[in-house]
Amino acid sequence: MEYTTLGRTGLKVSRLGLGGAPLAGGFGQTDPGEVQRMIHEALDAGITFIDTAPLYGKGESEKRIGEALVGRRDRVVLATKAATSDRIYDYETVYQSVEDSLRRLQTDWVDVLQLHDVETQSFDRVMNEAVPALDRLRREGKVRHIGVSTRKLSLLERYMHTGVFDTIQFYVRYMLIDHTAKDAVIPLAERLNIGVINGSVLGMGLLADSPASFMQKDIVIQAQERMERIAFLRRTSNGGLIEPGMRFSLGHPGIAVTLTGAENSEVIRRNVQFCDGRGLAPEEQEAVYKLFDREALFPDRPD
């Protein structure tokens, strides 16, 4: 396992992190007992970063993580989010969201609290209501560092320039078939010493040939066309794109944490093997970068 520092937070984190969305059955049924075993196996394998959100399973992901971390809370850098995008991120809602998360997680604090899917909220409301709520939570010792999460890169840049946020998280924006985050967002984060968390590096199952059931058909078709153009990478991992997809993100020095979603312990054991300091070969990475240059696969949601 490799470790690094999560930007200006100073937190030491594993380069591979455990993503909480699948732990609540968001990508298929999961057995609660298996989830507990999987989290313990992840910790035993050296994974020290766990990311979740109240949105995942309507709090069930946080609940299962909290149960698994009893007696082992000090082993992890724990990140969750506020609030859920069907709510307005006013002061009271954000504050209560974090209080509810702490209860489900069975902890007194979270190391990183990220505002979730901020493209669903107005910029002014986030800065004038949500951020003051997080500042209060920090003063109370319930939140240590704050971040912001969205796949809309232009919006991430706007929030990064405020100087308020310690971390950012995007998803499906730095993977083999959409690497648009490399052009401005990751370099900006490096200049500002903001920690970068990369989610959905397998495109919500696309690169594993098992797209999530909620995926739009046109996106799946476009993804398959792009995957045909990177078939030269399929010589690894028994002809699949999982290994090159994971190594593509894990090998980027500007990405502190690459999240792995997992439905069982076998997935954890497989992905841990790729966190060995070896990214794609330089010629392979250069070839991937030339493909789909500045071409996003997933359309941005409207403001």
CSV table of N, CA, C and O in Angstrom, one decimal, residues 2 30 39 55 70 80 82 93 98 110 117 152 162 165 167-168 189 204 222 224 232 237 239 242 244 247 284 301:
chain,number,residue,atom,x,y,z
A,2,GLU,N,0.5,2.2,-0.8
A,2,GLU,CA,1.2,3.5,-0.8
A,2,GLU,C,0.4,4.5,0.0
A,2,GLU,O,-0.8,4.4,0.1
A,30,THR,N,-26.2,-6.0,-1.3
A,30,THR,CA,-25.0,-6.4,-0.5
A,30,THR,C,-25.4,-6.9,0.9
A,30,THR,O,-26.4,-6.5,1.5
A,39,ILE,N,-14.9,-4.3,5.2
A,39,ILE,CA,-14.3,-3.1,5.8
A,39,ILE,C,-13.1,-3.5,6.6
A,39,ILE,O,-12.1,-2.9,6.6
A,55,LEU,N,-26.4,10.3,1.6
A,55,LEU,CA,-27.2,9.9,0.4
A,55,LEU,C,-27.2,8.5,0.1
A,55,LEU,O,-28.1,7.9,-0.5
A,70,VAL,N,-16.4,0.2,15.1
A,70,VAL,CA,-16.4,0.2,16.6
A,70,VAL,C,-15.1,-0.4,17.1
A,70,VAL,O,-14.7,-1.6,16.7
A,80,THR,N,-17.2,12.0,5.2
A,80,THR,CA,-18.6,11.9,4.8
A,80,THR,C,-19.0,13.2,4.2
A,80,THR,O,-18.2,14.1,4.0
A,82,ALA,N,-22.4,16.3,3.4
A,82,ALA,CA,-23.6,17.0,3.7
A,82,ALA,C,-24.1,17.8,2.5
A,82,ALA,O,-23.3,18.3,1.8
A,93,THR,N,-30.0,22.9,7.9
A,93,THR,CA,-30.0,21.6,7.2
A,93,THR,C,-28.6,21.0,7.2
A,93,THR,O,-28.4,19.8,7.5
A,98,VAL,N,-24.9,16.8,9.5
A,98,VAL,CA,-23.6,16.3,10.0
A,98,VAL,C,-23.9,15.7,11.4
A,98,VAL,O,-23.3,14.6,11.7
A,110,VAL,N,-15.7,13.7,12.3
A,110,VAL,CA,-15.2,13.2,11.0
A,110,VAL,C,-14.0,14.1,10.6
A,110,VAL,O,-13.9,15.2,10.9
A,117,ASP,N,-22.5,17.2,-4.1
A,117,ASP,CA,-23.2,17.6,-5.3
A,117,ASP,C,-23.6,19.1,-5.3
A,117,ASP,O,-24.8,19.4,-5.4
A,152,LYS,N,-18.9,18.6,-11.8
A,152,LYS,CA,-18.8,19.8,-12.7
A,152,LYS,C,-17.5,20.5,-12.5
A,152,LYS,O,-17.4,21.3,-11.5
A,162,THR,N,-12.0,30.2,-3.8
A,162,THR,CA,-12.5,30.9,-2.6
A,162,THR,C,-11.4,30.8,-1.5
A,162,THR,O,-11.4,31.6,-0.6
A,165,PHE,N,-11.9,25.8,1.0
A,165,PHE,CA,-12.0,24.3,1.0
A,165,PHE,C,-10.6,23.6,1.0
A,165,PHE,O,-9.7,24.0,0.2
A,167,THR,N,-10.3,20.2,0.5
A,167,THR,CA,-10.3,19.0,-0.4
A,167,THR,C,-11.3,19.2,-1.4
A,167,THR,O,-12.2,20.0,-1.3
A,168,ILE,N,-11.1,18.5,-2.5
A,168,ILE,CA,-12.2,18.4,-3.6
A,168,ILE,C,-12.4,17.0,-3.9
A,168,ILE,O,-11.4,16.1,-3.8
A,189,ALA,N,-5.4,22.4,-8.1
A,189,ALA,CA,-5.4,21.8,-6.8
A,189,ALA,C,-4.0,21.7,-6.3
A,189,ALA,O,-3.7,22.0,-5.1
A,204,MET,N,-18.5,4.1,-12.9
A,204,MET,CA,-19.7,3.5,-12.3
A,204,MET,C,-20.0,2.1,-13.0
A,204,MET,O,-21.1,1.8,-13.4
A,222,GLN,N,-21.8,5.3,-25.9
A,222,GLN,CA,-20.6,6.2,-26.1
A,222,GLN,C,-19.4,5.6,-25.4
A,222,GLN,O,-18.3,5.6,-26.0
A,224,GLN,N,-18.9,2.4,-24.7
A,224,GLN,CA,-18.4,1.2,-25.4
A,224,GLN,C,-17.6,1.6,-26.6
A,224,GLN,O,-16.6,0.9,-26.9
A,232,PHE,N,-6.1,-1.7,-26.7
A,232,PHE,CA,-4.7,-2.1,-26.5
A,232,PHE,C,-4.3,-2.2,-25.1
A,232,PHE,O,-3.2,-2.8,-24.8
A,237,SER,N,-4.9,-7.9,-16.7
A,237,SER,CA,-6.1,-8.3,-16.0
A,237,SER,C,-7.0,-9.2,-16.8
A,237,SER,O,-8.2,-9.0,-16.9
A,239,GLY,N,-7.5,-9.5,-19.9
A,239,GLY,CA,-8.2,-8.9,-21.0
A,239,GLY,C,-9.2,-7.8,-20.6
A,239,GLY,O,-9.8,-7.2,-21.4
A,242,ILE,N,-10.1,-3.2,-15.8
A,242,ILE,CA,-10.1,-2.8,-14.4
A,242,ILE,C,-8.7,-2.4,-13.9
A,242,ILE,O,-8.5,-1.4,-13.3
A,244,PRO,N,-5.8,-1.6,-15.7
A,244,PRO,CA,-5.4,-0.3,-16.3
A,244,PRO,C,-6.2,0.9,-15.8
A,244,PRO,O,-5.6,2.0,-15.6
A,247,ARG,N,-4.9,1.7,-12.2
A,247,ARG,CA,-3.5,2.2,-12.3
A,247,ARG,C,-3.4,3.6,-12.9
A,247,ARG,O,-2.6,4.4,-12.6
A,284,GLU,N,1.7,4.2,-22.8
A,284,GLU,CA,0.3,3.9,-22.7
A,284,GLU,C,-0.5,5.1,-22.2
A,284,GLU,O,-1.6,5.5,-22.8
A,301,ARG,N,-24.5,18.6,-15.2
A,301,ARG,CA,-25.8,19.0,-14.8
A,301,ARG,C,-25.9,20.5,-14.9
A,301,ARG,O,-24.9,21.2,-14.7
